[in-house]
mmCIF file of C-alpha atoms and ligand atoms in Angstrom:
data_model
loop_
_atom_site.group_PDB
_atom_site.id
_atom_site.type_symbol
_atom_site.label_atom_id
_atom_site.label_comp_id
_atom_site.label_asym_id
_atom_site.label_seq_id
_atom_site.Cartn_x
_atom_site.Cartn_y
_atom_site.Cartn_z
ATOM 1 C CA MET T 1353 204.341 75.327 183.679
ATOM 2 C CA THR T 1354 202.521 75.345 186.957
ATOM 3 C CA GLN T 1355 201.863 78.426 188.982
ATOM 4 C CA ARG T 1356 201.052 78.770 192.609
ATOM 5 C CA SER T 1357 197.688 80.311 193.285
ATOM 6 C CA THR T 1358 197.405 83.122 195.772
ATOM 7 C CA ALA T 1359 193.804 84.272 195.572
ATOM 8 C CA GLN T 1360 191.934 81.489 197.395
ATOM 9 C CA SER T 1361 191.056 81.599 201.052
ATOM 10 C CA SER T 1362 193.009 79.054 203.025
ATOM 11 C CA THR T 1363 189.844 77.220 204.059
ATOM 12 C CA THR T 1364 188.763 76.358 200.515
ATOM 13 C CA GLN T 1365 189.649 72.775 199.707
ATOM 14 C CA ARG T 1366 191.403 72.089 196.459
ATOM 15 C CA VAL T 1367 190.913 69.140 194.171
ATOM 16 C CA VAL T 1368 193.271 68.270 191.331
ATOM 17 C CA LEU T 1369 191.348 66.645 188.481
ATOM 18 C CA ALA T 1370 192.960 64.522 185.761
ATOM 19 C CA TYR T 1371 191.439 66.413 182.839
ATOM 20 C CA SER T 1372 191.184 65.153 179.251
ATOM 21 C CA GLY T 1373 189.100 67.917 177.716
ATOM 22 C CA GLY T 1374 186.243 65.502 176.898
ATOM 23 C CA LEU T 1375 182.639 65.527 178.069
ATOM 24 C CA ASP T 1376 183.023 63.553 181.296
ATOM 25 C CA THR T 1377 185.932 65.408 182.832
ATOM 26 C CA SER T 1378 184.604 68.786 181.638
ATOM 27 C CA VAL T 1379 181.341 68.143 183.469
ATOM 28 C CA ALA T 1380 183.285 66.765 186.424
ATOM 29 C CA ILE T 1381 184.788 70.207 187.074
ATOM 30 C CA GLY T 1382 181.417 71.712 188.005
ATOM 31 C CA TRP T 1383 180.105 68.479 189.458
ATOM 32 C CA ILE T 1384 183.006 68.179 191.909
ATOM 33 C CA GLY T 1385 182.522 71.825 192.880
ATOM 34 C CA GLU T 1386 178.835 71.227 193.672
ATOM 35 C CA GLN T 1387 179.425 67.975 195.529
ATOM 36 C CA THR T 1388 182.395 69.011 197.632
ATOM 37 C CA GLY T 1389 182.471 72.816 197.706
ATOM 38 C CA ALA T 1390 186.106 72.568 196.663
ATOM 39 C CA GLU T 1391 187.779 74.511 193.899
ATOM 40 C CA VAL T 1392 189.026 72.442 191.020
ATOM 41 C CA ILE T 1393 192.484 72.546 189.464
ATOM 42 C CA ALA T 1394 192.306 70.828 186.080
ATOM 43 C CA LEU T 1395 195.484 69.021 185.023
ATOM 44 C CA ALA T 1396 195.892 68.009 181.381
ATOM 45 C CA VAL T 1397 198.889 65.822 180.557
ATOM 46 C CA ASP T 1398 200.008 65.470 176.944
ATOM 47 C CA VAL T 1399 201.226 61.908 176.381
ATOM 48 C CA GLY T 1400 201.093 62.253 172.606
ATOM 49 C CA GLN T 1401 197.355 61.708 172.225
ATOM 50 C CA GLY T 1402 197.202 64.258 169.403
ATOM 51 C CA GLY T 1403 193.956 66.058 168.710
ATOM 52 C CA GLU T 1404 193.398 69.422 170.341
ATOM 53 C CA ASP T 1405 196.312 71.502 171.519
ATOM 54 C CA LEU T 1406 196.901 72.029 175.197
ATOM 55 C CA GLU T 1407 195.950 75.715 175.135
ATOM 56 C CA THR T 1408 192.485 74.879 173.746
ATOM 57 C CA ILE T 1409 192.028 72.254 176.459
ATOM 58 C CA LYS T 1410 193.212 74.701 179.105
ATOM 59 C CA ALA T 1411 190.724 77.341 177.918
ATOM 60 C CA ARG T 1412 187.881 74.803 178.040
ATOM 61 C CA ALA T 1413 188.762 73.773 181.604
ATOM 62 C CA LEU T 1414 188.594 77.404 182.706
ATOM 63 C CA ALA T 1415 185.343 77.972 180.794
ATOM 64 C CA CYS T 1416 183.877 74.943 182.580
ATOM 65 C CA GLY T 1417 184.645 76.514 185.935
ATOM 66 C CA ALA T 1418 188.129 75.343 186.888
ATOM 67 C CA ALA T 1419 189.892 77.688 189.320
ATOM 68 C CA GLN T 1420 193.118 76.895 187.511
ATOM 69 C CA ALA T 1421 194.199 74.802 184.565
ATOM 70 C CA VAL T 1422 197.659 73.274 184.412
ATOM 71 C CA VAL T 1423 198.982 71.702 181.225
ATOM 72 C CA VAL T 1424 202.070 69.524 180.945
ATOM 73 C CA ASP T 1425 203.830 68.360 177.801
ATOM 74 C CA ALA T 1426 204.960 64.931 179.014
ATOM 75 C CA ARG T 1427 205.532 63.404 175.568
ATOM 76 C CA GLU T 1428 209.329 62.990 175.770
ATOM 77 C CA GLU T 1429 209.108 61.848 179.374
ATOM 78 C CA PHE T 1430 206.422 59.310 178.495
ATOM 79 C CA ALA T 1431 208.281 57.977 175.458
ATOM 80 C CA ALA T 1432 211.657 57.678 177.187
ATOM 81 C CA GLY T 1433 210.571 56.720 180.700
ATOM 82 C CA TYR T 1434 207.568 54.490 180.058
ATOM 83 C CA CYS T 1435 207.374 53.316 176.426
ATOM 84 C CA MET T 1436 211.070 52.407 176.243
ATOM 85 C CA PRO T 1437 210.965 50.184 179.352
ATOM 86 C CA ALA T 1438 207.897 48.492 177.841
ATOM 87 C CA LEU T 1439 209.832 47.878 174.637
ATOM 88 C CA ARG T 1440 212.787 46.530 176.598
ATOM 89 C CA ALA T 1441 210.365 44.045 178.168
ATOM 90 C CA ASN T 1442 208.700 43.279 174.779
ATOM 91 C CA ALA T 1443 205.577 43.982 176.805
ATOM 92 C CA LEU T 1444 202.477 42.321 175.349
ATOM 93 C CA TYR T 1445 199.736 41.561 177.870
ATOM 94 C CA MET T 1446 198.095 38.211 177.045
ATOM 95 C CA ASP T 1447 200.692 38.013 174.246
ATOM 96 C CA LYS T 1448 198.826 40.737 172.325
ATOM 97 C CA TYR T 1449 198.231 44.091 174.024
ATOM 98 C CA PRO T 1450 201.203 46.500 174.188
ATOM 99 C CA LEU T 1451 199.962 48.198 177.405
ATOM 100 C CA VAL T 1452 199.015 51.456 175.739
ATOM 101 C CA SER T 1453 196.649 52.835 178.402
ATOM 102 C CA ALA T 1454 198.317 50.983 181.254
ATOM 103 C CA LEU T 1455 201.579 52.810 180.504
ATOM 104 C CA SER T 1456 200.185 56.323 180.456
ATOM 105 C CA ARG T 1457 198.477 56.152 183.846
ATOM 106 C CA PRO T 1458 201.669 56.151 185.935
ATOM 107 C CA VAL T 1459 203.081 59.238 184.182
ATOM 108 C CA ILE T 1460 199.757 61.042 184.710
ATOM 109 C CA VAL T 1461 199.802 59.913 188.345
ATOM 110 C CA ALA T 1462 203.307 61.328 188.807
ATOM 111 C CA HIS T 1463 202.087 64.741 187.619
ATOM 112 C CA LEU T 1464 198.856 64.554 189.656
ATOM 113 C CA ALA T 1465 200.896 63.903 192.790
ATOM 114 C CA ARG T 1466 203.285 66.756 191.996
ATOM 115 C CA VAL T 1467 200.548 69.288 191.210
ATOM 116 C CA ALA T 1468 198.540 68.277 194.294
ATOM 117 C CA ARG T 1469 201.580 68.903 196.431
ATOM 118 C CA GLU T 1470 202.511 72.187 194.739
ATOM 119 C CA HIS T 1471 198.961 73.526 195.104
ATOM 120 C CA GLY T 1472 198.199 72.165 198.546
ATOM 121 C CA ALA T 1473 195.345 70.009 197.282
ATOM 122 C CA SER T 1474 194.086 67.277 199.576
ATOM 123 C CA VAL T 1475 191.954 65.473 196.984
ATOM 124 C CA VAL T 1476 192.720 64.055 193.548
ATOM 125 C CA SER T 1477 189.954 63.228 191.113
ATOM 126 C CA HIS T 1478 189.645 61.131 187.942
ATOM 127 C CA GLY T 1479 186.860 60.335 185.507
ATOM 128 C CA CYS T 1480 187.172 56.525 185.536
ATOM 129 C CA THR T 1481 184.244 54.167 185.999
ATOM 130 C CA GLY T 1482 184.248 51.399 188.587
ATOM 131 C CA LYS T 1483 184.515 48.664 185.955
ATOM 132 C CA GLY T 1484 187.930 49.274 184.468
ATOM 133 C CA ASN T 1485 191.613 48.975 185.169
ATOM 134 C CA ASP T 1486 192.361 52.679 184.999
ATOM 135 C CA GLN T 1487 190.768 53.482 188.388
ATOM 136 C CA VAL T 1488 193.132 50.917 189.905
ATOM 137 C CA ARG T 1489 196.174 52.344 188.143
ATOM 138 C CA PHE T 1490 195.371 55.904 189.259
ATOM 139 C CA GLU T 1491 194.585 55.078 192.844
ATOM 140 C CA VAL T 1492 197.252 52.471 193.526
ATOM 141 C CA GLY T 1493 199.813 54.827 191.966
ATOM 142 C CA LEU T 1494 198.602 57.765 194.042
ATOM 143 C CA ALA T 1495 198.717 55.680 197.201
ATOM 144 C CA ALA T 1496 202.415 55.130 196.504
ATOM 145 C CA LEU T 1497 203.347 58.687 195.460
ATOM 146 C CA ALA T 1498 200.926 60.841 197.451
ATOM 147 C CA PRO T 1499 199.475 58.818 200.337
ATOM 148 C CA GLU T 1500 198.239 62.039 201.957
ATOM 149 C CA VAL T 1501 195.598 62.701 199.289
ATOM 150 C CA THR T 1502 192.172 61.116 199.100
ATOM 151 C CA VAL T 1503 190.483 60.225 195.817
ATOM 152 C CA PHE T 1504 187.117 61.340 194.509
ATOM 153 C CA ALA T 1505 185.841 59.636 191.351
ATOM 154 C CA PRO T 1506 182.537 61.308 190.378
ATOM 155 C CA VAL T 1507 181.571 58.794 187.695
ATOM 156 C CA ARG T 1508 182.101 55.853 190.023
ATOM 157 C CA ASP T 1509 181.401 57.380 193.449
ATOM 158 C CA SER T 1510 178.599 59.906 192.919
ATOM 159 C CA GLY T 1511 176.444 58.741 190.039
ATOM 160 C CA MET T 1512 177.758 60.998 187.288
ATOM 161 C CA THR T 1513 176.376 58.839 184.461
ATOM 162 C CA ARG T 1514 176.666 59.724 180.768
ATOM 163 C CA ASP T 1515 173.019 60.946 180.657
ATOM 164 C CA LYS T 1516 173.443 63.065 183.769
ATOM 165 C CA ALA T 1517 176.657 64.524 182.390
ATOM 166 C CA ILE T 1518 174.913 65.592 179.180
ATOM 167 C CA GLU T 1519 172.037 67.059 181.207
ATOM 168 C CA PHE T 1520 174.475 68.922 183.456
ATOM 169 C CA ALA T 1521 176.412 70.305 180.483
ATOM 170 C CA ALA T 1522 173.203 71.583 178.876
ATOM 171 C CA ALA T 1523 171.822 73.069 182.105
ATOM 172 C CA LYS T 1524 175.047 74.950 182.810
ATOM 173 C CA GLY T 1525 175.639 75.903 179.187
ATOM 174 C CA LEU T 1526 179.107 74.332 179.211
ATOM 175 C CA PRO T 1527 181.066 74.830 175.986
ATOM 176 C CA ILE T 1528 181.165 71.153 175.013
ATOM 177 C CA ASP T 1529 179.647 69.614 171.911
ATOM 178 C CA VAL T 1530 177.880 66.577 173.400
ATOM 179 C CA THR T 1531 176.759 65.393 169.949
ATOM 180 C CA ALA T 1532 180.412 65.097 168.872
ATOM 181 C CA LYS T 1533 180.816 62.209 171.300
ATOM 182 C CA SER T 1534 182.034 59.044 169.518
ATOM 183 C CA PRO T 1535 180.191 55.756 170.112
ATOM 184 C CA TYR T 1536 183.482 54.325 171.331
ATOM 185 C CA SER T 1537 185.452 54.913 174.495
ATOM 186 C CA ILE T 1538 188.818 55.960 173.129
ATOM 187 C CA ASP T 1539 192.106 56.370 174.950
ATOM 188 C CA GLN T 1540 195.199 57.211 172.983
ATOM 189 C CA ASN T 1541 198.814 58.212 173.350
ATOM 190 C CA VAL T 1542 202.028 57.939 171.360
ATOM 191 C CA TRP T 1543 202.356 54.198 172.125
ATOM 192 C CA GLY T 1544 198.918 53.423 170.687
ATOM 193 C CA ARG T 1545 195.175 53.741 170.806
ATOM 194 C CA SER T 1546 192.454 51.737 172.567
ATOM 195 C CA ALA T 1547 188.795 51.566 171.642
ATOM 196 C CA GLU T 1548 185.972 49.949 173.599
ATOM 197 C CA THR T 1549 182.147 49.922 173.746
ATOM 198 C CA GLY T 1550 179.544 50.443 171.012
ATOM 199 C CA HIS T 1551 179.163 47.522 168.591
ATOM 200 C CA LEU T 1552 182.458 46.079 169.883
ATOM 201 C CA GLU T 1553 180.566 44.729 172.900
ATOM 202 C CA ASP T 1554 179.141 42.065 170.565
ATOM 203 C CA ILE T 1555 182.283 39.958 170.422
ATOM 204 C CA TRP T 1556 181.173 38.191 167.231
ATOM 205 C CA GLU T 1557 180.772 41.447 165.345
ATOM 206 C CA ALA T 1558 183.784 42.515 163.288
ATOM 207 C CA PRO T 1559 185.115 45.990 164.067
ATOM 208 C CA HIS T 1560 183.707 48.648 161.754
ATOM 209 C CA GLU T 1561 186.319 50.663 159.896
ATOM 210 C CA ASP T 1562 185.366 53.841 161.820
ATOM 211 C CA VAL T 1563 186.865 52.357 165.005
ATOM 212 C CA TYR T 1564 190.354 52.956 163.684
ATOM 213 C CA GLY T 1565 192.276 56.196 164.016
ATOM 214 C CA TYR T 1566 196.011 55.358 163.850
ATOM 215 C CA THR T 1567 196.035 52.886 160.947
ATOM 216 C CA SER T 1568 194.864 52.632 157.353
ATOM 217 C CA ASN T 1569 193.000 49.573 156.171
ATOM 218 C CA PRO T 1570 195.714 46.934 155.536
ATOM 219 C CA GLY T 1571 193.654 45.567 152.658
ATOM 220 C CA LEU T 1572 194.189 48.645 150.524
ATOM 221 C CA GLY T 1573 197.223 47.093 148.865
ATOM 222 C CA LYS T 1574 199.798 49.778 149.528
ATOM 223 C CA GLN T 1575 203.223 48.992 148.073
ATOM 224 C CA ALA T 1576 205.520 47.259 150.601
ATOM 225 C CA GLU T 1577 208.279 49.306 152.213
ATOM 226 C CA GLU T 1578 211.500 48.429 154.045
ATOM 227 C CA ILE T 1579 212.992 50.304 156.970
ATOM 228 C CA VAL T 1580 216.085 49.804 159.130
ATOM 229 C CA ILE T 1581 215.871 50.385 162.885
ATOM 230 C CA GLY T 1582 219.076 50.769 164.899
ATOM 231 C CA PHE T 1583 219.334 49.797 168.579
ATOM 232 C CA THR T 1584 221.900 50.465 171.295
ATOM 233 C CA ASP T 1585 221.702 48.406 174.492
ATOM 234 C CA GLY T 1586 218.134 47.384 173.699
ATOM 235 C CA LEU T 1587 216.818 50.851 172.890
ATOM 236 C CA PRO T 1588 216.063 52.157 169.400
ATOM 237 C CA ASP T 1589 218.058 55.214 168.437
ATOM 238 C CA SER T 1590 217.990 55.414 164.662
ATOM 239 C CA LEU T 1591 215.672 54.990 161.704
ATOM 240 C CA ASP T 1592 217.185 54.485 158.249
ATOM 241 C CA GLY T 1593 220.470 55.824 159.575
ATOM 242 C CA ARG T 1594 219.064 59.017 161.104
ATOM 243 C CA SER T 1595 219.580 59.458 164.866
ATOM 244 C CA LEU T 1596 216.248 60.070 166.577
ATOM 245 C CA SER T 1597 214.862 60.383 170.116
ATOM 246 C CA PRO T 1598 212.473 57.709 171.437
ATOM 247 C CA LEU T 1599 209.510 60.053 170.872
ATOM 248 C CA GLU T 1600 210.611 60.761 167.308
ATOM 249 C CA ILE T 1601 211.129 57.095 166.452
ATOM 250 C CA ILE T 1602 207.764 56.031 167.841
ATOM 251 C CA SER T 1603 205.958 58.935 166.132
ATOM 252 C CA GLU T 1604 207.629 58.333 162.768
ATOM 253 C CA LEU T 1605 206.900 54.611 162.919
ATOM 254 C CA ASN T 1606 203.270 55.294 163.850
ATOM 255 C CA ALA T 1607 202.916 57.192 160.583
ATOM 256 C CA LEU T 1608 205.014 54.816 158.443
ATOM 257 C CA ALA T 1609 203.684 51.489 159.734
ATOM 258 C CA GLY T 1610 200.202 52.902 160.341
ATOM 259 C CA ALA T 1611 199.914 53.643 156.622
ATOM 260 C CA HIS T 1612 200.388 49.885 156.002
ATOM 261 C CA GLY T 1613 197.753 48.978 158.589
ATOM 262 C CA VAL T 1614 200.361 47.455 160.927
ATOM 263 C CA GLY T 1615 199.434 46.921 164.578
ATOM 264 C CA ARG T 1616 195.665 46.399 164.570
ATOM 265 C CA ILE T 1617 194.680 44.150 167.476
ATOM 266 C CA ASP T 1618 191.227 42.704 168.204
ATOM 267 C CA MET T 1619 191.033 40.776 171.470
ATOM 268 C CA VAL T 1620 189.020 39.686 174.462
ATOM 269 C CA GLU T 1621 191.018 40.725 177.478
ATOM 270 C CA ASP T 1622 191.086 39.759 181.163
ATOM 271 C CA ARG T 1623 190.674 42.919 183.209
ATOM 272 C CA LEU T 1624 192.041 43.123 186.722
ATOM 273 C CA VAL T 1625 188.520 43.672 188.097
ATOM 274 C CA GLY T 1626 187.472 40.221 186.864
ATOM 275 C CA ILE T 1627 185.579 41.187 183.717
ATOM 276 C CA LYS T 1628 186.469 40.013 180.225
ATOM 277 C CA SER T 1629 186.188 42.844 177.713
ATOM 278 C CA ARG T 1630 186.505 43.265 173.948
ATOM 279 C CA GLU T 1631 189.214 45.712 172.959
ATOM 280 C CA ILE T 1632 190.487 47.089 169.689
ATOM 281 C CA TYR T 1633 194.006 48.421 169.826
ATOM 282 C CA GLU T 1634 196.191 50.092 167.265
ATOM 283 C CA ALA T 1635 199.884 50.368 167.913
ATOM 284 C CA PRO T 1636 201.751 50.566 164.597
ATOM 285 C CA GLY T 1637 204.969 52.018 166.035
ATOM 286 C CA ALA T 1638 204.980 49.871 169.156
ATOM 287 C CA MET T 1639 204.321 46.595 167.311
ATOM 288 C CA THR T 1640 207.003 47.342 164.711
ATOM 289 C CA LEU T 1641 209.532 48.197 167.414
ATOM 290 C CA ILE T 1642 208.705 45.113 169.492
ATOM 291 C CA ALA T 1643 209.076 42.825 166.453
ATOM 292 C CA ALA T 1644 212.460 44.350 165.619
ATOM 293 C CA HIS T 1645 213.704 44.448 169.210
ATOM 294 C CA ALA T 1646 212.697 40.867 170.002
ATOM 295 C CA GLU T 1647 214.529 39.636 166.903
ATOM 296 C CA LEU T 1648 217.691 41.551 167.787
ATOM 297 C CA GLU T 1649 217.510 39.905 171.220
ATOM 298 C CA ASN T 1650 217.244 36.506 169.514
ATOM 299 C CA THR T 1651 220.480 37.388 167.746
ATOM 300 C CA CYS T 1652 222.448 38.858 170.657
ATOM 301 C CA LEU T 1653 221.245 37.249 173.893
ATOM 302 C CA GLU T 1654 222.721 34.049 175.280
ATOM 303 C CA ARG T 1655 220.080 31.299 175.366
ATOM 304 C CA ASP T 1656 219.435 31.045 179.107
ATOM 305 C CA LEU T 1657 219.436 34.803 179.549
ATOM 306 C CA ALA T 1658 216.921 35.079 176.713
ATOM 307 C CA ARG T 1659 214.658 32.415 178.197
ATOM 308 C CA PHE T 1660 214.694 34.018 181.618
ATOM 309 C CA LYS T 1661 214.216 37.502 180.199
ATOM 310 C CA ARG T 1662 211.047 36.376 178.424
ATOM 311 C CA MET T 1663 209.599 35.280 181.778
ATOM 312 C CA ALA T 1664 210.734 38.459 183.517
ATOM 313 C CA GLY T 1665 209.251 40.563 180.733
ATOM 314 C CA GLN T 1666 205.921 38.816 181.018
ATOM 315 C CA ARG T 1667 205.820 39.361 184.773
ATOM 316 C CA TRP T 1668 206.804 43.028 184.281
ATOM 317 C CA THR T 1669 203.939 43.367 181.798
ATOM 318 C CA GLU T 1670 201.385 41.875 184.188
ATOM 319 C CA LEU T 1671 202.500 44.170 187.006
ATOM 320 C CA VAL T 1672 202.103 47.230 184.799
ATOM 321 C CA TYR T 1673 198.740 46.056 183.478
ATOM 322 C CA ASP T 1674 197.600 45.415 187.048
ATOM 323 C CA GLY T 1675 198.389 48.963 188.190
ATOM 324 C CA LEU T 1676 201.625 48.161 190.032
ATOM 325 C CA TRP T 1677 204.038 50.429 188.160
ATOM 326 C CA PHE T 1678 205.203 51.922 191.457
ATOM 327 C CA SER T 1679 206.189 48.622 193.045
ATOM 328 C CA PRO T 1680 209.490 47.088 194.136
ATOM 329 C CA LEU T 1681 209.125 44.066 191.859
ATOM 330 C CA ARG T 1682 208.507 46.190 188.743
ATOM 331 C CA GLU T 1683 211.558 48.294 189.570
ATOM 332 C CA SER T 1684 213.752 45.282 190.294
ATOM 333 C CA LEU T 1685 212.705 43.464 187.130
ATOM 334 C CA GLU T 1686 213.523 46.608 185.240
ATOM 335 C CA ALA T 1687 217.028 46.712 186.718
ATOM 336 C CA PHE T 1688 217.463 43.130 185.521
ATOM 337 C CA MET T 1689 216.228 43.940 182.037
ATOM 338 C CA ILE T 1690 218.540 46.935 181.714
ATOM 339 C CA ALA T 1691 221.465 44.683 182.639
ATOM 340 C CA ALA T 1692 220.266 41.958 180.269
ATOM 341 C CA SER T 1693 220.019 44.436 177.368
ATOM 342 C CA LYS T 1694 223.706 45.353 177.476
ATOM 343 C CA ASN T 1695 224.633 43.640 174.216
ATOM 344 C CA VAL T 1696 221.425 44.206 172.309
ATOM 345 C CA THR T 1697 223.038 46.563 169.830
ATOM 346 C CA GLY T 1698 222.711 46.444 166.082
ATOM 347 C CA GLU T 1699 220.316 46.946 163.193
ATOM 348 C CA VAL T 1700 217.123 45.252 162.102
ATOM 349 C CA ARG T 1701 215.484 45.506 158.698
ATOM 350 C CA VAL T 1702 211.694 45.387 158.747
ATOM 351 C CA ARG T 1703 209.313 45.004 155.835
ATOM 352 C CA LEU T 1704 205.983 46.791 156.226
ATOM 353 C CA GLU T 1705 203.321 45.141 154.129
ATOM 354 C CA SER T 1706 199.572 44.459 154.283
ATOM 355 C CA GLY T 1707 199.140 44.925 158.018
ATOM 356 C CA ARG T 1708 202.359 43.159 158.979
ATOM 357 C CA ALA T 1709 205.785 44.236 160.166
ATOM 358 C CA VAL T 1710 208.110 41.378 159.274
ATOM 359 C CA VAL T 1711 211.791 41.234 160.148
ATOM 360 C CA THR T 1712 213.826 40.323 157.057
ATOM 361 C CA GLY T 1713 217.364 40.991 158.288
ATOM 362 C CA ARG T 1714 219.481 41.640 161.382
ATOM 363 C CA ARG T 1715 223.146 42.566 161.887
ATOM 364 C CA SER T 1716 225.213 43.220 164.981
ATOM 365 C CA ALA T 1717 228.888 43.341 165.913
ATOM 366 C CA LEU T 1718 227.792 41.667 169.177
ATOM 367 C CA ALA T 1719 225.733 38.895 167.566
ATOM 368 C CA LEU T 1720 226.077 35.407 169.034
ATOM 369 C CA TYR T 1721 225.037 33.983 165.684
ATOM 370 C CA ASP T 1722 228.182 32.384 164.315
ATOM 371 C CA TYR T 1723 228.187 31.547 160.616
ATOM 372 C CA GLY T 1724 230.988 29.015 161.112
ATOM 373 C CA LEU T 1725 228.889 27.089 163.647
ATOM 374 C CA ALA T 1726 225.583 27.419 161.809
ATOM 375 C CA THR T 1727 226.514 26.676 158.211
ATOM 376 C CA TYR T 1728 225.846 23.393 156.437
ATOM 377 C CA ASP T 1729 228.219 24.427 153.666
ATOM 378 C CA THR T 1730 231.989 24.117 153.534
ATOM 379 C CA GLY T 1731 233.576 26.069 156.357
ATOM 380 C CA ASP T 1732 231.538 24.229 158.998
ATOM 381 C CA MET T 1733 233.376 24.612 162.341
ATOM 382 C CA PHE T 1734 230.876 22.606 164.382
ATOM 383 C CA ASP T 1735 232.241 19.230 165.505
ATOM 384 C CA GLN T 1736 229.299 16.903 164.886
ATOM 385 C CA GLN T 1737 231.072 14.011 166.615
ATOM 386 C CA LEU T 1738 230.589 15.795 169.958
ATOM 387 C CA SER T 1739 226.835 15.570 169.529
ATOM 388 C CA LYS T 1740 226.673 11.799 169.698
ATOM 389 C CA GLY T 1741 227.707 11.556 173.369
ATOM 390 C CA PHE T 1742 225.819 14.703 174.255
ATOM 391 C CA VAL T 1743 222.527 13.342 172.957
ATOM 392 C CA GLU T 1744 222.990 10.085 174.850
ATOM 393 C CA LEU T 1745 223.626 11.806 178.184
ATOM 394 C CA TRP T 1746 220.896 14.382 177.624
ATOM 395 C CA GLY T 1747 218.292 11.643 177.209
ATOM 396 C CA LEU T 1748 219.659 9.406 179.967
ATOM 397 C CA PRO T 1749 217.296 10.447 182.820
ATOM 398 C CA SER T 1750 214.121 10.045 180.784
ATOM 399 C CA LYS T 1751 215.417 6.801 179.280
ATOM 400 C CA ILE T 1752 215.978 5.305 182.752
ATOM 401 C CA ALA T 1753 212.582 6.519 183.979
ATOM 402 C CA ALA T 1754 210.851 4.985 180.972
ATOM 403 C CA GLN T 1755 212.642 1.676 181.624
ATOM 404 C CA ARG T 1756 211.441 1.685 185.215
ATOM 405 C CA ASP T 1757 207.831 2.398 184.153
ATOM 406 C CA ARG T 1758 207.877 -0.380 181.594
ATOM 407 C CA LYS T 1759 209.173 -2.816 184.196
ATOM 408 C CA ALA T 1760 206.498 -1.763 186.687
ATOM 409 C CA ALA T 1761 203.744 -2.126 184.074
ATOM 410 C CA ALA T 1762 204.962 -5.650 183.202
ATOM 411 C CA SER T 1763 205.014 -6.925 186.801
HETATM 412 N N1 LIG P 2029 191.502 47.775 178.605
HETATM 413 C C1 LIG P 2029 192.642 48.582 178.377
HETATM 414 C C2 LIG P 2029 193.477 48.685 179.612
HETATM 415 O O1 LIG P 2029 193.016 48.365 180.660
HETATM 416 C C3 LIG P 2029 192.293 49.915 177.795
HETATM 417 C C4 LIG P 2029 191.641 50.898 178.682
HETATM 418 C C5 LIG P 2029 191.259 52.078 177.894
HETATM 419 N N2 LIG P 2029 190.696 53.098 178.693
HETATM 420 C C6 LIG P 2029 189.661 53.842 178.284
HETATM 421 N N3 LIG P 2029 189.244 54.740 179.109
HETATM 422 N N4 LIG P 2029 189.093 53.648 177.145
HETATM 423 O O2 LIG P 2029 194.615 49.055 179.584
#
């Protein structure tokens, strides 16, 4: 998809810009040129954000003055290499946020580093502000993958405010509709959608319906629906008996569960930079998959492995949120979770109804659930007499400690 350029003089510096096609990064193309004298290579990475097609975005980058525009369809790569590990970890930051934006940054970083190298660029640029997590994720990732490049962030480092960007676009006659700008800061990909700013900054104010883009209003009373998701070794590979790729499963569930309003999240979140912020997320596919996957783990994982995996998954989630995708601990925890997922194979039935994805059934040839041990009916194989001695020994240490404390209190 990329092509080597031949026309530039060898003295012209090159900057690779992470380009979204929106106002800020469109203005950044010309802005970077004016500030640094470098030529700009715009890189647009498709992580399933939908909206405009890549050719339209490419044309806009060139019209805004990019020397070259490179577009990459990274949807399968993102789904298989980033969303699936997050699912394996049941990744929910602060028990709520499925890492939507945090997951897409490392795949964009991987392509930024590659394109910078292929085009001999010494600078990489992004449109992040200095108040968010995304600047950290871009720059910490780049430091790991392309330590030779420096970073230029026009919004953060050279005063490219929203007002100045609009002014710049008008003065240069850039082909961007500045009035089309939404009041919210939106970031979306196949794993979900995040919205910030506007009225959401009043944390008492309920989100207006126009914030949402991936889900219908769960209050609309759509008829409930049941689906069956199949997993092999912890990864989903079928929906209602049809074999599908990770990208296909996530996309289909986004549509199916989104229509029931599943996966709307309203939270105050702890950013890495120390700020608390109000976020609205929508992740219908991700939340349905996590609910199903976690329940299959409950069925198939041995108790201590399951307890430890929950801790490992939480740590994995924090590392990814905190911009440390390319770190030895994230990679090592992942190796553990792949090993731990070996027997997580089977099917889960999920009911989609009024904003909820509820597991109503699970089956697996590798289940550790044993009817003979669990039943209270005839056929009970569990020897209840063994419990008597077990309970006594289990409570022995705390019983002795309590005796000691009582004695001490009495004397
Ligand atoms: N707060 C979320 C995160 O740090 C979402 C960031 C969304 N980014 C954006 N440019 N709107 O992962």
